mmCIF file of C-alpha atoms in Angstrom:
data_model
loop_
_atom_site.group_PDB
_atom_site.id
_atom_site.type_symbol
_atom_site.label_atom_id
_atom_site.label_comp_id
_atom_site.label_asym_id
_atom_site.label_seq_id
_atom_site.Cartn_x
_atom_site.Cartn_y
_atom_site.Cartn_z
ATOM 1 C CA MET C 1 2.114 -24.526 4.719
ATOM 2 C CA ASN C 2 0.362 -23.180 7.781
ATOM 3 C CA ILE C 3 0.855 -19.402 7.772
ATOM 4 C CA LEU C 4 0.024 -16.773 10.399
ATOM 5 C CA GLN C 5 -0.204 -13.229 9.020
ATOM 6 C CA VAL C 6 0.037 -10.441 11.624
ATOM 7 C CA ILE C 7 -0.691 -6.715 11.289
ATOM 8 C CA TYR C 8 -2.048 -4.006 13.586
ATOM 9 C CA SER C 9 -5.393 -3.627 11.825
ATOM 10 C CA LEU C 10 -7.195 -3.850 8.510
ATOM 11 C CA SER C 11 -7.829 -0.123 8.301
ATOM 12 C CA GLN C 12 -7.552 1.746 5.009
ATOM 13 C CA GLY C 13 -3.966 1.561 3.806
ATOM 14 C CA GLY C 14 -1.681 -0.115 1.315
ATOM 15 C CA ALA C 15 -0.004 -2.532 3.733
ATOM 16 C CA GLU C 16 -3.386 -3.575 5.115
ATOM 17 C CA ARG C 17 -4.793 -4.186 1.644
ATOM 18 C CA PHE C 18 -1.664 -6.096 0.664
ATOM 19 C CA VAL C 19 -2.005 -8.450 3.654
ATOM 20 C CA VAL C 20 -5.584 -9.227 2.684
ATOM 21 C CA ASN C 21 -4.654 -9.802 -0.966
ATOM 22 C CA LEU C 22 -1.708 -12.036 -0.071
ATOM 23 C CA SER C 23 -3.756 -14.022 2.433
ATOM 24 C CA ASN C 24 -6.461 -14.577 -0.176
ATOM 25 C CA GLU C 25 -3.943 -15.725 -2.788
ATOM 26 C CA LEU C 26 -2.147 -18.047 -0.362
ATOM 27 C CA THR C 27 -5.463 -19.618 0.589
ATOM 28 C CA GLU C 28 -6.397 -20.174 -3.053
ATOM 29 C CA LYS C 29 -3.004 -21.843 -3.563
ATOM 30 C CA GLY C 30 -3.916 -24.408 -0.896
ATOM 31 C CA HIS C 31 -2.138 -22.993 2.162
ATOM 32 C CA LYS C 32 -3.793 -22.698 5.566
ATOM 33 C CA VAL C 33 -3.871 -19.018 6.529
ATOM 34 C CA THR C 34 -4.772 -17.231 9.746
ATOM 35 C CA LEU C 35 -4.863 -13.437 9.668
ATOM 36 C CA CYS C 36 -4.399 -11.809 13.088
ATOM 37 C CA THR C 37 -4.990 -8.130 13.854
ATOM 38 C CA PHE C 38 -4.369 -6.285 17.116
ATOM 39 C CA ARG C 39 -6.555 -3.173 17.257
ATOM 40 C CA ASP C 40 -10.153 -3.552 18.416
ATOM 41 C CA ASP C 41 -12.261 -3.434 15.262
ATOM 42 C CA GLU C 42 -15.589 -3.557 17.110
ATOM 43 C CA THR C 43 -15.204 -0.318 19.047
ATOM 44 C CA ASP C 44 -13.533 1.339 16.057
ATOM 45 C CA PRO C 45 -15.028 0.070 12.751
ATOM 46 C CA ALA C 46 -12.406 1.999 10.757
ATOM 47 C CA MET C 47 -9.915 -0.641 11.930
ATOM 48 C CA SER C 48 -11.680 -3.265 9.804
ATOM 49 C CA PHE C 49 -12.189 -1.433 6.489
ATOM 50 C CA ASN C 50 -10.239 -4.010 4.439
ATOM 51 C CA LEU C 51 -11.880 -6.965 6.199
ATOM 52 C CA GLN C 52 -14.682 -6.828 3.608
ATOM 53 C CA PHE C 53 -12.203 -7.992 0.956
ATOM 54 C CA LEU C 54 -10.929 -11.019 2.909
ATOM 55 C CA ASN C 55 -11.644 -14.477 1.513
ATOM 56 C CA GLU C 56 -13.984 -16.399 3.809
ATOM 57 C CA LYS C 57 -11.532 -19.319 3.730
ATOM 58 C CA VAL C 58 -9.000 -17.229 5.667
ATOM 59 C CA HIS C 59 -9.331 -17.613 9.427
ATOM 60 C CA TYR C 60 -9.573 -14.110 10.926
ATOM 61 C CA VAL C 61 -8.647 -13.329 14.543
ATOM 62 C CA ASN C 62 -8.923 -9.903 16.171
ATOM 63 C CA LEU C 63 -7.081 -9.911 19.509
ATOM 64 C CA LYS C 64 -8.311 -6.431 20.545
ATOM 65 C CA ILE C 65 -4.858 -5.403 21.777
ATOM 66 C CA SER C 66 -4.348 -1.701 22.521
ATOM 67 C CA SER C 67 -1.154 0.141 21.621
ATOM 68 C CA GLY C 68 1.885 -0.372 23.847
ATOM 69 C CA LEU C 69 4.026 -3.392 24.622
ATOM 70 C CA SER C 70 3.507 -5.585 27.707
ATOM 71 C CA ILE C 71 4.183 -9.157 28.853
ATOM 72 C CA LYS C 72 0.444 -9.787 29.085
ATOM 73 C CA LYS C 73 -0.053 -8.837 25.447
ATOM 74 C CA ILE C 74 2.922 -10.921 24.328
ATOM 75 C CA ASN C 75 1.480 -13.896 26.215
ATOM 76 C CA ARG C 76 -1.841 -13.508 24.400
ATOM 77 C CA ILE C 77 -0.109 -13.492 21.038
ATOM 78 C CA GLU C 78 2.023 -16.506 21.918
ATOM 79 C CA ASN C 79 -1.109 -18.379 23.017
ATOM 80 C CA LEU C 80 -2.559 -17.744 19.562
ATOM 81 C CA VAL C 81 0.640 -19.094 18.003
ATOM 82 C CA LYS C 82 0.411 -22.160 20.239
ATOM 83 C CA ASN C 83 -3.194 -22.764 19.168
ATOM 84 C CA THR C 84 -2.674 -22.190 15.420
ATOM 85 C CA ARG C 85 0.744 -23.943 15.253
ATOM 86 C CA PRO C 86 2.000 -22.098 12.148
ATOM 87 C CA ASP C 87 5.056 -23.072 10.127
ATOM 88 C CA ILE C 88 5.555 -19.398 9.283
ATOM 89 C CA ILE C 89 4.709 -16.135 11.019
ATOM 90 C CA HIS C 90 4.601 -13.237 8.600
ATOM 91 C CA CYS C 91 4.746 -9.838 10.323
ATOM 92 C CA HIS C 92 3.778 -6.544 8.699
ATOM 93 C CA LEU C 93 4.522 -2.990 9.803
ATOM 94 C CA ASN C 94 6.115 -2.595 13.233
ATOM 95 C CA VAL C 95 4.611 -5.583 15.076
ATOM 96 C CA ILE C 96 7.880 -7.515 15.488
ATOM 97 C CA PRO C 97 8.611 -6.404 19.107
ATOM 98 C CA TYR C 98 5.731 -8.692 20.099
ATOM 99 C CA PHE C 99 7.664 -11.618 18.577
ATOM 100 C CA TYR C 100 11.171 -11.022 19.948
ATOM 101 C CA ARG C 101 10.732 -13.561 22.754
ATOM 102 C CA LEU C 102 9.163 -16.188 20.507
ATOM 103 C CA ALA C 103 11.942 -15.766 17.941
ATOM 104 C CA VAL C 104 14.462 -16.782 20.624
ATOM 105 C CA THR C 105 12.482 -19.512 22.380
ATOM 106 C CA ASN C 106 10.940 -21.254 19.355
ATOM 107 C CA ARG C 107 13.385 -21.608 16.481
ATOM 108 C CA LYS C 108 11.184 -24.103 14.649
ATOM 109 C CA ILE C 109 8.825 -21.367 13.480
ATOM 110 C CA LYS C 110 10.199 -19.132 10.740
ATOM 111 C CA ILE C 111 9.371 -15.489 11.354
ATOM 112 C CA PHE C 112 9.387 -13.072 8.424
ATOM 113 C CA HIS C 113 9.023 -9.305 8.585
ATOM 114 C CA THR C 114 7.964 -7.383 5.486
ATOM 115 C CA LEU C 115 9.100 -3.758 5.667
ATOM 116 C CA HIS C 116 6.461 -1.760 3.816
ATOM 117 C CA SER C 117 8.484 1.423 3.520
ATOM 118 C CA LEU C 118 12.017 2.772 3.507
ATOM 119 C CA ALA C 119 13.966 1.080 6.312
ATOM 120 C CA GLU C 120 14.415 4.246 8.382
ATOM 121 C CA LYS C 121 10.610 4.578 8.609
ATOM 122 C CA THR C 122 9.995 1.080 9.988
ATOM 123 C CA TYR C 123 11.145 1.170 13.627
ATOM 124 C CA GLY C 124 9.996 3.127 16.655
ATOM 125 C CA ASN C 125 13.192 4.413 18.274
ATOM 126 C CA LYS C 126 16.970 3.980 18.366
ATOM 127 C CA LEU C 127 16.814 1.142 20.907
ATOM 128 C CA GLN C 128 14.457 -0.814 18.695
ATOM 129 C CA PHE C 129 16.783 -0.216 15.746
ATOM 130 C CA TYR C 130 19.619 -2.052 17.536
ATOM 131 C CA ILE C 131 17.301 -4.839 18.708
ATOM 132 C CA ASN C 132 15.939 -5.265 15.187
ATOM 133 C CA LYS C 133 19.455 -5.403 13.804
ATOM 134 C CA PHE C 134 20.344 -8.218 16.235
ATOM 135 C CA PHE C 135 17.337 -10.283 15.145
ATOM 136 C CA TYR C 136 17.869 -9.560 11.440
ATOM 137 C CA THR C 137 21.604 -10.297 11.575
ATOM 138 C CA ASN C 138 21.091 -13.648 13.266
ATOM 139 C CA LEU C 139 18.087 -14.544 11.068
ATOM 140 C CA LEU C 140 15.903 -14.927 14.128
ATOM 141 C CA ILE C 141 13.537 -12.670 12.194
ATOM 142 C CA ARG C 142 13.975 -12.640 8.415
ATOM 143 C CA PRO C 143 13.477 -9.234 6.753
ATOM 144 C CA VAL C 144 11.836 -8.806 3.359
ATOM 145 C CA THR C 145 11.647 -5.506 1.459
ATOM 146 C CA ILE C 146 8.993 -4.512 -1.076
ATOM 147 C CA SER C 147 10.977 -2.599 -3.709
ATOM 148 C CA ARG C 148 14.548 -2.099 -4.862
ATOM 149 C CA GLU C 149 14.585 1.377 -3.291
ATOM 150 C CA CYS C 150 13.465 -0.068 0.066
ATOM 151 C CA GLN C 151 16.030 -2.844 -0.256
ATOM 152 C CA LEU C 152 18.851 -0.336 -0.776
ATOM 153 C CA SER C 153 17.689 1.719 2.205
ATOM 154 C CA PHE C 154 17.689 -1.425 4.378
ATOM 155 C CA GLU C 155 21.178 -2.492 3.314
ATOM 156 C CA LYS C 156 22.528 1.013 3.908
ATOM 157 C CA LEU C 157 20.882 1.432 7.321
ATOM 158 C CA TYR C 158 21.545 -2.018 8.798
ATOM 159 C CA LYS C 159 24.792 -2.736 6.917
ATOM 160 C CA LEU C 160 23.383 -6.136 5.950
ATOM 161 C CA PRO C 161 23.823 -7.265 2.331
ATOM 162 C CA GLU C 162 21.516 -9.354 0.176
ATOM 163 C CA VAL C 163 18.295 -8.846 2.085
ATOM 164 C CA PRO C 164 15.484 -10.521 0.108
ATOM 165 C CA ASN C 165 13.328 -8.208 -1.960
ATOM 166 C CA ILE C 166 9.865 -9.203 -3.166
ATOM 167 C CA ASN C 167 7.988 -6.547 -5.073
ATOM 168 C CA ASN C 168 4.488 -5.807 -3.868
ATOM 169 C CA GLY C 169 1.716 -7.270 -5.954
ATOM 170 C CA CYS C 170 -2.038 -7.060 -6.220
ATOM 171 C CA PRO C 171 -4.862 -8.936 -7.950
ATOM 172 C CA GLU C 172 -6.072 -7.769 -11.322
ATOM 173 C CA ILE C 173 -8.817 -5.187 -10.823
ATOM 174 C CA LEU C 174 -12.163 -6.314 -12.234
ATOM 175 C CA PRO C 175 -15.490 -4.427 -12.290
ATOM 176 C CA SER C 176 -17.565 -4.844 -9.145
ATOM 177 C CA PRO C 177 -21.393 -5.020 -9.066
ATOM 178 C CA LEU C 178 -21.289 -1.241 -8.510
ATOM 179 C CA PHE C 179 -19.377 -0.538 -11.732
ATOM 180 C CA SER C 180 -22.351 0.630 -13.849
ATOM 181 C CA LYS C 181 -23.492 2.981 -11.102
ATOM 182 C CA THR C 182 -19.950 4.281 -10.668
ATOM 183 C CA LYS C 183 -19.527 4.866 -14.392
ATOM 184 C CA LYS C 184 -22.672 7.007 -14.426
ATOM 185 C CA GLU C 185 -21.475 8.886 -11.342
ATOM 186 C CA VAL C 186 -18.107 9.696 -12.922
ATOM 187 C CA ALA C 187 -19.818 10.824 -16.136
ATOM 188 C CA LYS C 188 -21.840 13.379 -14.144
ATOM 189 C CA TYR C 189 -18.644 14.995 -12.829
ATOM 190 C CA LYS C 190 -17.359 15.612 -16.366
ATOM 191 C CA THR C 191 -18.259 18.767 -18.281
ATOM 192 C CA ASN C 192 -17.927 16.877 -21.586
ATOM 193 C CA THR C 193 -17.506 13.262 -22.644
ATOM 194 C CA THR C 194 -13.942 13.600 -23.935
ATOM 195 C CA GLU C 195 -12.195 15.287 -21.009
ATOM 196 C CA PRO C 196 -9.690 13.148 -19.074
ATOM 197 C CA VAL C 197 -10.443 11.825 -15.609
ATOM 198 C CA PHE C 198 -7.637 11.853 -13.048
ATOM 199 C CA VAL C 199 -7.904 9.913 -9.788
ATOM 200 C CA HIS C 200 -6.009 10.155 -6.497
ATOM 201 C CA VAL C 201 -6.394 7.368 -3.917
ATOM 202 C CA ALA C 202 -4.978 7.987 -0.432
ATOM 203 C CA ARG C 203 -5.957 9.042 3.050
ATOM 204 C CA PHE C 204 -5.433 12.715 3.894
ATOM 205 C CA HIS C 205 -1.957 12.957 5.422
ATOM 206 C CA PRO C 206 0.986 15.399 5.239
ATOM 207 C CA LEU C 207 3.208 12.665 3.798
ATOM 208 C CA LYS C 208 0.810 12.279 0.880
ATOM 209 C CA ASN C 209 1.384 15.962 0.018
ATOM 210 C CA GLN C 210 -2.172 16.558 -1.173
ATOM 211 C CA GLU C 211 -1.727 20.308 -0.919
ATOM 212 C CA LEU C 212 0.712 20.155 -3.858
ATOM 213 C CA LEU C 213 -1.801 17.980 -5.723
ATOM 214 C CA VAL C 214 -4.636 20.477 -5.307
ATOM 215 C CA ASP C 215 -2.440 23.501 -6.011
ATOM 216 C CA ALA C 216 -1.146 21.943 -9.235
ATOM 217 C CA PHE C 217 -4.651 21.093 -10.444
ATOM 218 C CA ASN C 218 -5.899 24.567 -9.510
ATOM 219 C CA LYS C 219 -3.200 25.997 -11.775
ATOM 220 C CA LEU C 220 -4.086 23.457 -14.453
ATOM 221 C CA ALA C 221 -7.682 24.736 -14.363
ATOM 222 C CA ALA C 222 -6.424 28.249 -15.079
ATOM 223 C CA VAL C 223 -4.888 27.171 -18.391
ATOM 224 C CA GLN C 224 -6.846 24.038 -19.335
ATOM 225 C CA ASN C 225 -10.033 23.482 -17.383
ATOM 226 C CA GLN C 226 -11.400 20.503 -19.314
ATOM 227 C CA PHE C 227 -10.618 17.767 -16.799
ATOM 228 C CA THR C 228 -11.966 16.003 -13.709
ATOM 229 C CA LEU C 229 -9.968 15.010 -10.627
ATOM 230 C CA LEU C 230 -11.473 12.473 -8.217
ATOM 231 C CA ILE C 231 -9.953 12.294 -4.727
ATOM 232 C CA ILE C 232 -10.791 9.084 -2.857
ATOM 233 C CA GLY C 233 -9.834 8.505 0.766
ATOM 234 C CA ASN C 234 -10.718 9.393 4.328
ATOM 235 C CA GLY C 235 -9.502 12.196 6.583
ATOM 236 C CA PHE C 236 -10.555 15.105 4.395
ATOM 237 C CA ASP C 237 -13.226 16.069 6.951
ATOM 238 C CA THR C 238 -10.557 17.295 9.396
ATOM 239 C CA PRO C 239 -9.971 21.076 9.717
ATOM 240 C CA LYS C 240 -6.973 20.968 7.368
ATOM 241 C CA GLY C 241 -8.768 18.602 5.018
ATOM 242 C CA LEU C 242 -11.801 20.906 4.865
ATOM 243 C CA GLU C 243 -9.497 23.850 4.204
ATOM 244 C CA LEU C 244 -8.021 21.947 1.272
ATOM 245 C CA GLN C 245 -11.503 21.244 -0.055
ATOM 246 C CA ARG C 246 -12.465 24.911 0.159
ATOM 247 C CA LYS C 247 -9.558 26.058 -1.978
ATOM 248 C CA ALA C 248 -9.974 23.295 -4.589
ATOM 249 C CA CYS C 249 -11.331 24.335 -7.989
ATOM 250 C CA ARG C 250 -14.695 23.074 -9.236
ATOM 251 C CA ASN C 251 -13.055 20.318 -11.300
ATOM 252 C CA ILE C 252 -11.864 18.560 -8.118
ATOM 253 C CA HIS C 253 -14.270 16.224 -6.329
ATOM 254 C CA PHE C 254 -13.681 14.738 -2.865
ATOM 255 C CA LEU C 255 -15.512 11.408 -2.689
ATOM 256 C CA GLY C 256 -14.458 10.108 0.718
ATOM 257 C CA LEU C 257 -13.767 6.454 1.452
ATOM 258 C CA LYS C 258 -15.012 4.015 -1.182
ATOM 259 C CA PRO C 259 -15.201 0.206 -0.959
ATOM 260 C CA ASN C 260 -15.062 -0.106 -4.780
ATOM 261 C CA VAL C 261 -11.980 1.956 -5.582
ATOM 262 C CA GLY C 262 -11.255 -0.338 -8.524
ATOM 263 C CA ASP C 263 -14.407 0.827 -10.332
ATOM 264 C CA TYR C 264 -13.226 4.439 -10.167
ATOM 265 C CA LEU C 265 -9.795 3.432 -11.463
ATOM 266 C CA LEU C 266 -11.447 1.591 -14.368
ATOM 267 C CA CYS C 267 -13.354 4.788 -15.186
ATOM 268 C CA SER C 268 -10.235 6.992 -15.060
ATOM 269 C CA ASP C 269 -7.474 7.874 -17.502
ATOM 270 C CA ALA C 270 -4.623 8.796 -15.145
ATOM 271 C CA PHE C 271 -3.586 8.075 -11.570
ATOM 272 C CA CYS C 272 -1.998 10.812 -9.423
ATOM 273 C CA LEU C 273 0.298 10.596 -6.393
ATOM 274 C CA THR C 274 2.240 13.561 -4.990
ATOM 275 C CA SER C 275 3.740 11.900 -1.909
ATOM 276 C CA HIS C 276 6.877 13.002 -0.078
ATOM 277 C CA TYR C 277 7.830 9.311 0.235
ATOM 278 C CA GLU C 278 6.360 5.878 -0.427
ATOM 279 C CA GLY C 279 7.343 2.242 -0.081
ATOM 280 C CA LEU C 280 5.625 0.651 -3.061
ATOM 281 C CA PRO C 281 2.004 1.852 -3.157
ATOM 282 C CA ILE C 282 -0.635 -0.806 -3.746
ATOM 283 C CA SER C 283 -2.851 1.914 -5.235
ATOM 284 C CA LEU C 284 -0.220 2.467 -7.948
ATOM 285 C CA LEU C 285 -0.217 -1.227 -8.848
ATOM 286 C CA GLU C 286 -4.015 -1.273 -8.929
ATOM 287 C CA ALA C 287 -3.911 1.730 -11.262
ATOM 288 C CA LEU C 288 -1.528 -0.101 -13.608
ATOM 289 C CA SER C 289 -3.858 -3.095 -13.574
ATOM 290 C CA CYS C 290 -6.617 -0.791 -14.837
ATOM 291 C CA GLY C 291 -4.426 0.890 -17.443
ATOM 292 C CA CYS C 292 -4.409 4.276 -15.682
ATOM 293 C CA VAL C 293 -1.355 6.321 -16.628
ATOM 294 C CA PRO C 294 0.640 7.109 -13.439
ATOM 295 C CA ILE C 295 1.615 10.741 -12.829
ATOM 296 C CA CYS C 296 3.632 10.599 -9.616
ATOM 297 C CA THR C 297 6.402 12.191 -7.627
ATOM 298 C CA ALA C 298 9.726 10.367 -7.912
ATOM 299 C CA VAL C 299 9.971 8.976 -4.380
ATOM 300 C CA GLY C 300 10.610 5.585 -2.754
ATOM 301 C CA GLY C 301 9.548 2.471 -4.581
ATOM 302 C CA ILE C 302 7.580 4.463 -7.161
ATOM 303 C CA THR C 303 10.832 4.946 -9.065
ATOM 304 C CA ASP C 304 11.277 1.156 -9.213
ATOM 305 C CA VAL C 305 7.902 0.761 -10.891
ATOM 306 C CA ILE C 306 7.737 3.806 -13.154
ATOM 307 C CA THR C 307 10.238 4.776 -15.832
ATOM 308 C CA ASN C 308 9.617 8.394 -16.786
ATOM 309 C CA ASN C 309 7.896 8.814 -20.185
ATOM 310 C CA ARG C 310 7.803 5.043 -20.739
ATOM 311 C CA ASN C 311 5.115 3.713 -18.406
ATOM 312 C CA GLY C 312 4.225 6.879 -16.521
ATOM 313 C CA TYR C 313 5.434 10.352 -15.607
ATOM 314 C CA LEU C 314 7.635 11.339 -12.668
ATOM 315 C CA SER C 315 8.251 14.766 -11.159
ATOM 316 C CA SER C 316 10.035 16.323 -8.198
ATOM 317 C CA PRO C 317 8.179 15.845 -4.873
ATOM 318 C CA SER C 318 8.735 19.490 -3.947
ATOM 319 C CA SER C 319 7.883 21.256 -7.201
ATOM 320 C CA GLU C 320 4.316 22.207 -8.003
ATOM 321 C CA THR C 321 5.502 23.579 -11.364
ATOM 322 C CA ALA C 322 7.202 20.297 -12.299
ATOM 323 C CA TYR C 323 4.067 18.323 -11.475
ATOM 324 C CA LEU C 324 1.909 20.730 -13.467
ATOM 325 C CA GLU C 325 4.192 20.241 -16.470
ATOM 326 C CA LYS C 326 3.577 16.476 -16.321
ATOM 327 C CA LEU C 327 -0.188 17.039 -16.186
ATOM 328 C CA LEU C 328 -0.068 19.352 -19.190
ATOM 329 C CA PHE C 329 2.097 16.910 -21.158
ATOM 330 C CA PHE C 330 -0.325 14.068 -20.442
ATOM 331 C CA MET C 331 -3.274 16.181 -21.583
ATOM 332 C CA GLU C 332 -1.486 17.165 -24.787
ATOM 333 C CA TYR C 333 -0.338 13.614 -25.576
ATOM 334 C CA PRO C 334 -2.928 11.331 -23.930
ATOM 335 C CA LYS C 335 -2.074 8.336 -26.121
ATOM 336 C CA ASN C 336 1.684 8.507 -25.598
ATOM 337 C CA ILE C 337 1.292 5.638 -23.081
ATOM 338 C CA THR C 338 -1.441 3.108 -23.864
ATOM 339 C CA LYS C 339 -3.714 1.326 -21.431
ATOM 340 C CA SER C 340 -2.889 -2.025 -22.987
ATOM 341 C CA SER C 341 0.855 -1.576 -22.451
ATOM 342 C CA LEU C 342 0.323 -0.720 -18.773
ATOM 343 C CA LYS C 343 -1.908 -3.752 -18.214
ATOM 344 C CA GLU C 344 0.672 -6.022 -19.848
ATOM 345 C CA TYR C 345 3.460 -4.502 -17.749
ATOM 346 C CA PHE C 346 1.407 -5.125 -14.597
ATOM 347 C CA GLN C 347 0.709 -8.769 -15.436
ATOM 348 C CA GLN C 348 4.375 -9.485 -16.147
ATOM 349 C CA ASN C 349 5.743 -7.820 -13.008
ATOM 350 C CA TYR C 350 3.239 -7.054 -10.255
ATOM 351 C CA SER C 351 0.410 -9.574 -10.271
ATOM 352 C CA MET C 352 -0.467 -11.129 -6.925
ATOM 353 C CA SER C 353 0.149 -14.622 -8.278
ATOM 354 C CA ILE C 354 3.793 -13.735 -8.990
ATOM 355 C CA CYS C 355 4.181 -12.053 -5.592
ATOM 356 C CA CYS C 356 2.653 -15.040 -3.777
ATOM 357 C CA LEU C 357 4.897 -17.486 -5.612
ATOM 358 C CA LEU C 358 8.009 -15.518 -4.598
ATOM 359 C CA TYR C 359 6.955 -15.420 -0.930
ATOM 360 C CA THR C 360 6.281 -19.160 -0.743
ATOM 361 C CA SER C 361 9.479 -19.987 -2.638
ATOM 362 C CA ASP C 362 11.521 -17.772 -0.326
ATOM 363 C CA ALA C 363 9.949 -19.385 2.744
ATOM 364 C CA ALA C 364 10.524 -22.902 1.447
ATOM 365 C CA ASP C 365 14.146 -22.235 0.476
ATOM 366 C CA ASP C 366 15.066 -20.399 3.673
#
């Protein structure tokens, strides 16, 4: 198949990383893939962070389109479609308004839209909600959700049953050429060789609820200070991010943006997320691939992946005390969940090869 993947940018983020991973896998399976982004990644290099992970066999196009909808921009996108002649257009995040006209005028091309979050978080305003519903109902644009929780939110919001659900996936994480250096770096943060290493991977954002994360670990340090928490992601140099850094205890280390996140996961024992809501975080799947025990808030698609006390630990998204209890339990019973069981669970349910197969099967059967 000839597939056109479309997303705003390849900046740091789970949806952006997923698009790259899926494009790579599709290419390796013999499909022709073009990946198109909108935001100018020359004037703003942050827009191309995930480009470094893209397979060179994938044709990459950056249209340098600014925010806002216009006929001129739609024409540019449709010219790209005309030149690439895809069988399938796969849209990610809220780019589908640019394809409304094409969905009506060219029915030969199948247009899919993966909703990377709860349905109510995936449209701009009430008018767009009704327009989206028209296109979804008439299968002019075919929706796909990324977790059972997201699927239920879609069916409830749009009153449309049986929307396809394809769980997010990711490639197995393997050591990069920087692994040895990273392992030595992580060892320097530890006060002794046996203390557990926790890792948090996310940009600084209110929805990620990092204040609860830091507050819980500060309290953990007051009762059990033999641990290390690594926080990886950008945005912590903002005024609020710097304030968070100032109040963090000495066991917490802010590392900024890292191109080799997988190496840090491979060097860690547990993976932490304290989000207010999530779709199905790619970082969580990467953590499972590395055998990191998830300690997360019970929100969104996380609850589809993690069963409390079986393959991770879940707590309330609004309770610092509840999250602290999960941290303390993990430290007291570190072998309650084994790395090998998490890796096996990942391979059976969330590998990129399985995800890719489901997408191509769904497209072929549609």
